[in-house]
Each structure stands twice: as C-alpha cells, then as structure tokens.
Amino acid sequence: MPKTILVISPDLPYPHNQGNKRDIWGHINFFHSAGWRVVLIVCGWTTESDLKTFNNQVPIDITCHAVQRRVDYWALKEHPQTISILQNLIDLHRPQVVWCEYAHFSSLVTALNINGAKLWFRPHNFELPHLIDKTLASRPWLTWQSYSFPKRALSWSIELCLNLVQRFYKEQLMHRIADRLFFISYSDLRFMSKFYKDSVSKDWVLPFVDCETIPIKEYKAPLDVVYVGVHAEDNEPTIRGSHKLINEIIPAVEATMPGAFRFHIVGRGSYEMFSKHASKTLFIHDYVENLQAFMQDMDIVCIPVEIGWGCKIKMIEALASGLPVVGSQQTFRGVEPLQGAYYVCRTIQDYVEALKLLQDSDIRRHTALAGKAAYKTWLNEGHLILYAALEELETRTSTLSGESEVGIGITTICKK
C-alpha cells in the first residue's frame, strides 16, 4: 500500500477563499509534496455539486470523498450512518495517518477502527474561551424585552452551559486519544496544555500560506491601511474589530495626522454593515474577488480584533507578503512574541503612534522585512516538525514490515 494520510475536514479546502481553508490546503499540499498519497474526507454538509467543482479545480492529484455529518459539529453523539461510511473508507484506503482538522472530530474517530493508524489532530481554536469570548461579545441580553428577560436569561444560560460542556468534552477527548497535536496557534498550545494537563506530544505549526511579495512604496501619500475581515455579517470578532477601527482608531489618527492615511475595510457583508460610515478617509469594499491583486496597493495591515482565539490567518498572510502589521494583543495570539516584526497595540494611542512611525518608508521596510523573516523561520520550523513526524512514522512502519529502505521521499507537486 502507498504511504497514505487520510485528512478529515469539515470543508472543501480549495479554492482557499477563507482563512481556515488556506490552512487546511497548506497541509494537504505539504503532505502531497512530501510524497504521501492524500485522501481527503469532507465530513460536513458538502453537496455533490460542490465536490464536482472541487475535483475539476484542485491542482494536485488527491482522492476526495464527501460524507454527510448529519449532526451538529459539537453534538456528543454521532450519526451511525456517518460512522459506517467513514469506517468503510478507512478500510478501503488503509491510511498510516488519520489527520483531523478541528477538535470536534474527536467523538467521531473514537467510534472508528483506524486499523493501527496514527491519529493526529489540528486544533484551530481553544474552543472553550473562544466560545465565551464570542458569546459575551454578542450581548444578546440587550435585545431581550423586560417581561421576558428572566425566561430568556435562563434559556440562554442553559444553552451556553451545554455548549461549554460539549466543547470541554471533545477537546479533552482529543487530548486523550490523539497520538500527536499540531496547534495552529502558539498561545492555544500553551494554554490548552496547562488546562487539559495531558502528556500527548504536541507542537506549534503555523499556517502554510503562499503569498506574493508586496513592495514598499517610496514617498507615497496618503498611505493605504487595510483591515480584511471574515464574513462581517455574522462574525463577532470582525464586527467588533471594524467598529473599533471606525469609531476609535480612525478618529484618533485623523485628529493627529489629518489626511495621512486612507483606511479600507474588506470582507463579505462589510458594505451592508458599514457603508454608512464611508468617507474620503474610509472605503468599504465588501468581498474582493482577487484579494492578492487588491493587496498590492496596500501599505499597512491593521487588525484591531479584541476577541477570539486561534490564529488570525490574515495576520500571517500579511507577514508572509511583507506588509507591516498593526494589531491588538489578540491579533498576535497565534505567533511567538517577537519584537520588531509587528506592532502590538494595547491602547488607541498605541495605534496612533504605530501608524505615525510607519509613515517613514524606511521603518515600513524594516518592519516588513522583520515580519517576513519571522514567518520564514516559523514556516521552516513547521516544515521540519511535520517532515520529522512523517519520517519517524515511515521508519517505524518499514521496520515492522521488514523493509530495508526507510525515509520519506520529497517530490515536487504534481499537476493533474
């Protein structure tokens, strides 16, 4: 049997028009380039039409199956038909590794016989505090009528407790059953390790992104500052970050440096939510089809998110492309603390001071180079971690099967 890694994902990762899809696709591309056969199982609500489109567009040779999950991702009990179909696919492909994107697959894989394969997980968030952050930030009680407040409050509290129990159970189960964990976020690794107190092998492997270099523009004025959000219509971190930019950061910057910057908000649903704030200083773009081309005209990325865990992919993409990044402490939760590679802002005045410094093209260039160098270092470390994990696995497999040759083959990505 060929070296096979079976990737279980809730979404089709290509085209990678969302941050989580870019992360998932980065692993698939890596495994394929390392000489492994990749079998992708999309276990969610993917349609046959979506699967057909994916197979027609995907640029590498992989096998893909769509399996209906049939229950909520965080439900404690999985659907028997989903379990049966997945078991048949595992028996068919006989993988050496089962790689699960997200902790919520833990309850599903425990119902499977993976035939001695190694079980690796990719946690995308520390789900417990992530849920608390988002739930409290939405402040649903502001919409409750006084006469129904006690009943709504009780119902909301019960639902929140249930959701927290589900996430705790699945994350704890993931830590108990996994052979290895590959965290997307540096902070998530640190905090989850302390919280769950497990002995499973774990590493930080940041997202693998492929971005075009964006040049530093000399003597440009005004400078273009962009905030790229995700699904503004239903994403609380994006909504909160946009409001902070509109209501606090832009007025403070304009008061100090009038006309020095043009601000841009990009993201699906942004125009409907924020168009009333558009001005000669603020431009609302909604969804941009060719984001990489759009970003070529930008000078600075500002990500003023205040809630949420995991890793901000847009921050990673900005570092990788060579743009200076300004953001909150939460913005950089996903990466190691590193002075000079980005600007961490704790107050509105910090944002003002950072943008004031970045008016100087030499400082922008220095910051961009430091950020890009940091990303390359973290990227190489992530590659080495995964190569070593695959090599260790193949060496053990070859020894057990009596084969004389060991090691993984590294090849170029093959087109269909």
Coordinates of C-alpha atoms in Angstrom, one line a residue, residues 51-390:
L51 CA -17.4 18.1 -4.8
K52 CA -17.6 18.0 -8.5
T53 CA -16.4 21.6 -8.7
F54 CA -13.6 20.9 -6.3
N55 CA -12.4 17.9 -8.4
N56 CA -12.4 20.0 -11.5
Q57 CA -10.4 22.8 -9.9
V58 CA -8.0 21.2 -7.5
P59 CA -4.4 21.5 -8.9
I60 CA -2.9 18.3 -7.4
D61 CA -3.9 14.6 -7.6
I62 CA -5.8 13.7 -4.5
T63 CA -8.7 11.4 -3.7
C64 CA -11.7 13.2 -2.2
H65 CA -14.9 11.8 -0.6
A66 CA -17.9 13.8 0.8
V67 CA -19.6 12.4 3.8
Q68 CA -22.7 14.0 5.4
R69 CA -22.1 14.7 9.2
R70 CA -25.9 14.7 9.9
V71 CA -25.4 16.1 13.4
D72 CA -24.1 19.4 14.8
Y73 CA -20.3 19.5 14.9
W74 CA -20.3 19.7 18.7
A75 CA -23.0 17.1 19.3
L76 CA -21.9 14.4 21.8
K77 CA -23.4 11.6 19.8
E78 CA -22.5 10.9 16.1
H79 CA -24.9 9.5 13.5
P80 CA -24.5 5.8 12.9
Q81 CA -24.6 6.2 9.1
T82 CA -21.8 8.7 9.2
I83 CA -19.7 6.3 11.3
S84 CA -20.4 3.4 8.9
I85 CA -19.5 5.3 5.8
L86 CA -16.2 6.6 7.3
Q87 CA -15.3 3.1 8.5
N88 CA -15.8 1.8 5.0
L89 CA -13.5 4.5 3.6
I90 CA -10.8 3.8 6.2
D91 CA -11.0 0.1 5.5
L92 CA -10.7 0.9 1.7
H93 CA -7.7 3.3 1.9
R94 CA -5.9 1.8 4.9
P95 CA -4.1 5.0 5.9
Q96 CA -1.0 5.2 8.1
V97 CA -2.2 8.5 9.5
V98 CA -5.6 9.9 10.2
W99 CA -5.3 13.7 10.4
C100 CA -8.4 15.5 11.9
E101 CA -9.0 19.2 11.4
Y102 CA -10.7 20.6 14.5
A103 CA -11.3 19.0 17.9
H104 CA -14.9 18.3 17.2
F105 CA -14.0 15.2 15.2
S106 CA -12.7 13.5 18.3
S107 CA -16.1 11.9 19.1
L108 CA -16.4 10.7 15.6
V109 CA -13.0 9.0 15.3
T110 CA -13.4 7.2 18.7
A111 CA -16.2 5.3 17.1
L112 CA -13.9 4.1 14.3
N113 CA -11.4 1.3 14.0
I114 CA -8.5 3.1 12.3
N115 CA -6.5 -0.2 11.9
G116 CA -3.4 0.9 13.8
A117 CA -3.0 4.2 12.0
K118 CA -1.6 7.2 14.0
L119 CA -4.2 9.8 15.0
W120 CA -3.1 13.4 14.6
F121 CA -5.2 16.5 15.3
R122 CA -5.0 20.1 14.2
P123 CA -6.8 22.2 16.8
H124 CA -7.9 25.5 15.2
N125 CA -9.0 27.3 18.4
F126 CA -9.0 26.9 22.2
E127 CA -12.8 26.4 21.9
L128 CA -13.8 27.0 25.5
P129 CA -12.6 30.6 25.9
H130 CA -13.3 31.2 22.2
L131 CA -16.9 30.4 22.7
I132 CA -17.1 32.5 25.9
D133 CA -15.5 35.5 24.2
K134 CA -17.8 35.4 21.2
T135 CA -21.0 34.8 23.2
L136 CA -20.4 37.6 25.7
A137 CA -19.3 40.0 23.0
S138 CA -22.6 39.5 21.2
R139 CA -24.5 40.7 24.3
P140 CA -27.9 39.2 23.4
W141 CA -29.5 40.4 26.6
L142 CA -29.6 43.9 25.0
T143 CA -32.4 42.7 22.7
W144 CA -34.5 41.0 25.4
Q145 CA -37.7 42.6 26.5
S146 CA -38.1 43.2 30.2
Y147 CA -41.2 41.0 30.5
S148 CA -39.3 38.0 29.0
F149 CA -35.9 38.7 30.5
P150 CA -35.9 36.1 33.2
K151 CA -37.1 33.3 30.9
R152 CA -34.6 34.4 28.1
A153 CA -31.8 34.6 30.6
L154 CA -32.4 31.1 31.9
S155 CA -32.7 29.7 28.4
W156 CA -29.5 31.4 27.3
S157 CA -27.6 30.3 30.4
I158 CA -28.6 26.7 29.9
E159 CA -27.6 26.7 26.2
L160 CA -24.3 28.3 27.0
C161 CA -23.5 25.7 29.6
L162 CA -24.5 22.9 27.3
N163 CA -22.2 24.3 24.5
L164 CA -19.3 24.7 27.0
V165 CA -19.8 21.1 28.2
Q166 CA -19.7 19.9 24.6
R167 CA -16.5 21.7 23.8
F168 CA -14.8 20.7 27.0
Y169 CA -15.7 17.0 26.4
K170 CA -14.5 17.0 22.8
E171 CA -11.3 18.9 23.5
Q172 CA -10.5 16.7 26.5
L173 CA -11.2 13.6 24.4
M174 CA -9.0 14.9 21.6
H175 CA -6.1 15.3 24.1
R176 CA -6.7 11.8 25.4
I177 CA -6.9 9.9 22.1
A178 CA -4.5 11.8 19.9
D179 CA -1.0 10.5 19.1
R180 CA 0.1 14.0 18.2
L181 CA -1.4 17.5 18.2
F182 CA -0.3 20.2 15.8
F183 CA -1.6 23.5 17.0
I184 CA -2.3 26.4 14.7
S185 CA -1.8 28.9 17.5
Y186 CA 1.2 29.4 19.8
S187 CA -0.9 30.7 22.6
D188 CA -3.5 27.9 22.2
L189 CA -0.8 25.3 22.7
R190 CA 0.5 26.9 25.9
F191 CA -2.9 27.5 27.5
M192 CA -4.5 24.2 26.4
S193 CA -1.5 22.2 27.7
K194 CA -1.9 23.8 31.1
F195 CA -5.7 23.4 31.1
Y196 CA -6.0 19.8 30.0
K197 CA -2.8 18.6 31.6
D198 CA -2.1 15.8 29.2
S199 CA 1.1 14.0 28.1
V200 CA 0.3 13.8 24.3
S201 CA 3.1 15.0 22.0
K202 CA 2.3 18.5 20.8
D203 CA 3.9 21.1 18.5
W204 CA 3.1 24.6 17.1
V205 CA 2.9 24.5 13.3
L206 CA 1.7 27.8 11.9
P207 CA -0.4 28.0 8.7
F208 CA 1.5 27.4 5.5
V209 CA 0.5 30.2 3.1
D210 CA 1.8 31.2 -0.3
C211 CA 1.6 35.0 -0.8
E212 CA 3.1 37.3 -3.4
T213 CA 5.5 39.9 -2.0
I214 CA 4.0 43.3 -1.7
P215 CA 6.6 46.1 -2.3
I216 CA 7.1 49.1 0.0
K217 CA 6.1 52.2 -1.8
E218 CA 8.5 55.1 -1.5
Y219 CA 7.2 58.7 -1.0
K220 CA 3.6 57.6 -1.1
A221 CA 0.9 59.8 0.5
P222 CA -1.6 59.1 1.7
L223 CA -0.8 55.6 2.8
D224 CA -3.4 52.8 2.5
V225 CA -4.3 50.9 5.6
V226 CA -6.5 47.8 5.2
Y227 CA -8.5 45.6 7.6
V228 CA -9.6 42.3 6.0
G229 CA -12.3 40.7 8.0
V230 CA -14.2 37.5 7.6
H231 CA -18.0 37.3 6.9
A232 CA -18.8 40.6 8.6
E233 CA -22.5 39.9 8.7
D234 CA -22.1 37.0 11.2
N235 CA -18.6 37.1 12.6
E236 CA -18.5 38.9 16.0
P237 CA -14.7 39.4 16.1
T238 CA -14.8 41.0 12.7
I239 CA -17.7 43.2 13.7
R240 CA -16.1 44.3 16.9
G241 CA -12.8 45.0 15.1
S242 CA -14.5 47.0 12.4
H243 CA -16.3 49.2 15.0
K244 CA -13.1 49.8 16.9
L245 CA -11.4 50.9 13.7
I246 CA -14.3 53.1 12.6
N247 CA -15.3 54.7 15.9
E248 CA -12.0 54.9 17.8
I249 CA -8.8 54.4 15.7
I250 CA -9.6 56.4 12.6
P251 CA -10.9 59.5 14.5
A252 CA -7.8 59.4 16.7
V253 CA -5.4 59.1 13.7
E254 CA -7.2 61.8 11.8
A255 CA -7.0 64.2 14.8
T256 CA -3.2 63.7 14.9
M257 CA -2.3 63.2 11.3
P258 CA -5.2 64.5 9.1
G259 CA -5.2 63.2 5.6
A260 CA -2.1 61.0 6.1
F261 CA -4.0 57.7 5.7
R262 CA -6.8 56.1 3.8
F263 CA -8.5 53.2 5.6
H264 CA -10.1 50.2 3.9
I265 CA -12.5 47.5 5.3
V266 CA -12.7 44.4 3.2
G267 CA -14.9 41.3 3.8
R268 CA -18.2 39.8 2.7
G269 CA -21.1 41.7 4.1
S270 CA -19.0 44.8 5.0
Y271 CA -20.7 47.1 2.7
E272 CA -24.2 46.4 4.1
M273 CA -23.0 46.8 7.6
F274 CA -20.6 49.7 7.4
S275 CA -21.3 51.7 4.2
K276 CA -23.0 54.5 6.2
H277 CA -19.5 55.2 7.7
A278 CA -17.8 55.6 4.2
S279 CA -15.9 58.8 3.7
K280 CA -12.9 60.3 1.9
T281 CA -10.9 58.6 4.7
L282 CA -12.7 55.3 4.9
F283 CA -13.5 53.0 2.0
I284 CA -15.8 49.9 2.3
H285 CA -15.1 47.2 -0.3
D286 CA -17.2 44.2 0.7
Y287 CA -15.9 40.9 -0.8
V288 CA -12.9 41.3 -3.2
E289 CA -12.6 38.6 -5.8
N290 CA -8.9 39.0 -6.4
L291 CA -7.6 39.9 -2.9
Q292 CA -3.9 39.4 -3.7
A293 CA -4.1 41.9 -6.5
F294 CA -6.0 44.3 -4.3
M295 CA -3.4 44.0 -1.5
Q296 CA -0.6 45.1 -3.9
D297 CA -1.9 48.6 -3.5
M298 CA -1.9 48.5 0.3
D299 CA 0.8 49.7 2.6
I300 CA -0.2 48.6 6.1
V301 CA -2.4 46.0 7.6
C302 CA -4.4 46.9 10.7
I303 CA -6.2 44.1 12.6
P304 CA -7.8 45.5 15.7
V305 CA -9.6 42.4 16.9
E306 CA -10.4 42.2 20.6
I307 CA -11.9 38.7 21.0
G308 CA -11.3 35.2 19.7
W309 CA -8.6 32.6 20.0
G310 CA -6.8 30.5 17.3
C311 CA -4.6 32.2 14.7
K312 CA -5.5 35.2 12.5
I313 CA -4.7 33.9 9.0
K314 CA -4.8 37.5 7.6
M315 CA -2.1 38.5 10.0
I316 CA 0.0 35.5 8.8
E317 CA -0.6 36.4 5.2
A318 CA 0.4 40.0 5.8
L319 CA 3.7 39.0 7.4
A320 CA 4.4 36.5 4.7
S321 CA 3.7 39.0 1.9
G322 CA 5.9 41.7 3.5
L323 CA 3.4 44.2 4.8
P324 CA 3.8 45.9 8.2
V325 CA 1.1 44.7 10.7
V326 CA -0.5 46.7 13.4
G327 CA -2.9 45.0 15.8
S328 CA -4.1 44.2 19.3
Q329 CA -2.7 41.6 21.7
Q330 CA -5.3 39.2 20.4
T331 CA -4.2 39.7 16.9
F332 CA -0.9 38.1 17.6
R333 CA -2.0 35.3 19.9
G334 CA -1.2 32.8 17.2
V335 CA 2.5 33.5 16.9
E336 CA 5.5 33.7 19.2
P337 CA 6.2 37.1 20.8
L338 CA 8.8 38.9 18.7
Q339 CA 9.8 42.5 18.9
G340 CA 10.3 44.4 15.7
A341 CA 8.3 42.1 13.5
Y342 CA 4.9 43.7 14.2
Y343 CA 3.2 46.4 16.3
V344 CA 1.2 45.2 19.4
C345 CA -1.2 48.0 20.5
R346 CA -2.9 48.0 23.9
T347 CA -4.5 51.4 23.7
I348 CA -5.8 53.7 20.9
Q349 CA -2.8 55.9 21.4
D350 CA -0.6 52.9 20.6
Y351 CA -2.3 52.6 17.2
V352 CA -1.7 56.3 16.6
E353 CA 1.9 56.0 17.5
A354 CA 2.5 52.9 15.4
L355 CA 0.9 54.5 12.3
K356 CA 2.9 57.7 12.9
L357 CA 6.1 55.7 12.8
L358 CA 5.1 53.7 9.8
Q359 CA 4.8 56.9 7.7
D360 CA 8.5 56.6 7.3
S361 CA 9.2 54.2 4.4
D362 CA 12.4 53.0 5.9
I363 CA 10.6 51.9 9.1
R364 CA 7.9 50.3 7.0
R365 CA 10.6 48.4 5.1
H366 CA 12.5 47.4 8.2
T367 CA 9.2 46.1 9.9
A368 CA 8.1 44.3 6.8
L369 CA 11.5 42.5 6.4
A370 CA 11.5 41.5 10.1
G371 CA 7.9 40.2 9.8
K372 CA 8.7 38.2 6.6
A373 CA 11.9 36.8 8.1
A374 CA 10.0 35.7 11.2
Y375 CA 7.3 34.0 9.1
K376 CA 10.0 32.2 7.1
T377 CA 11.7 31.0 10.3
W378 CA 8.4 29.7 11.7
L379 CA 7.5 28.2 8.3
N380 CA 10.7 26.2 8.2
E381 CA 10.3 25.1 11.7
G382 CA 6.8 23.9 10.9
H383 CA 8.0 22.0 7.8
L384 CA 10.8 20.3 9.8
I385 CA 8.3 19.2 12.5
L386 CA 6.0 17.6 10.0
Y387 CA 8.8 16.1 8.0
A388 CA 10.2 14.5 11.2
A389 CA 6.8 13.2 12.2
L390 CA 6.3 11.6 8.8

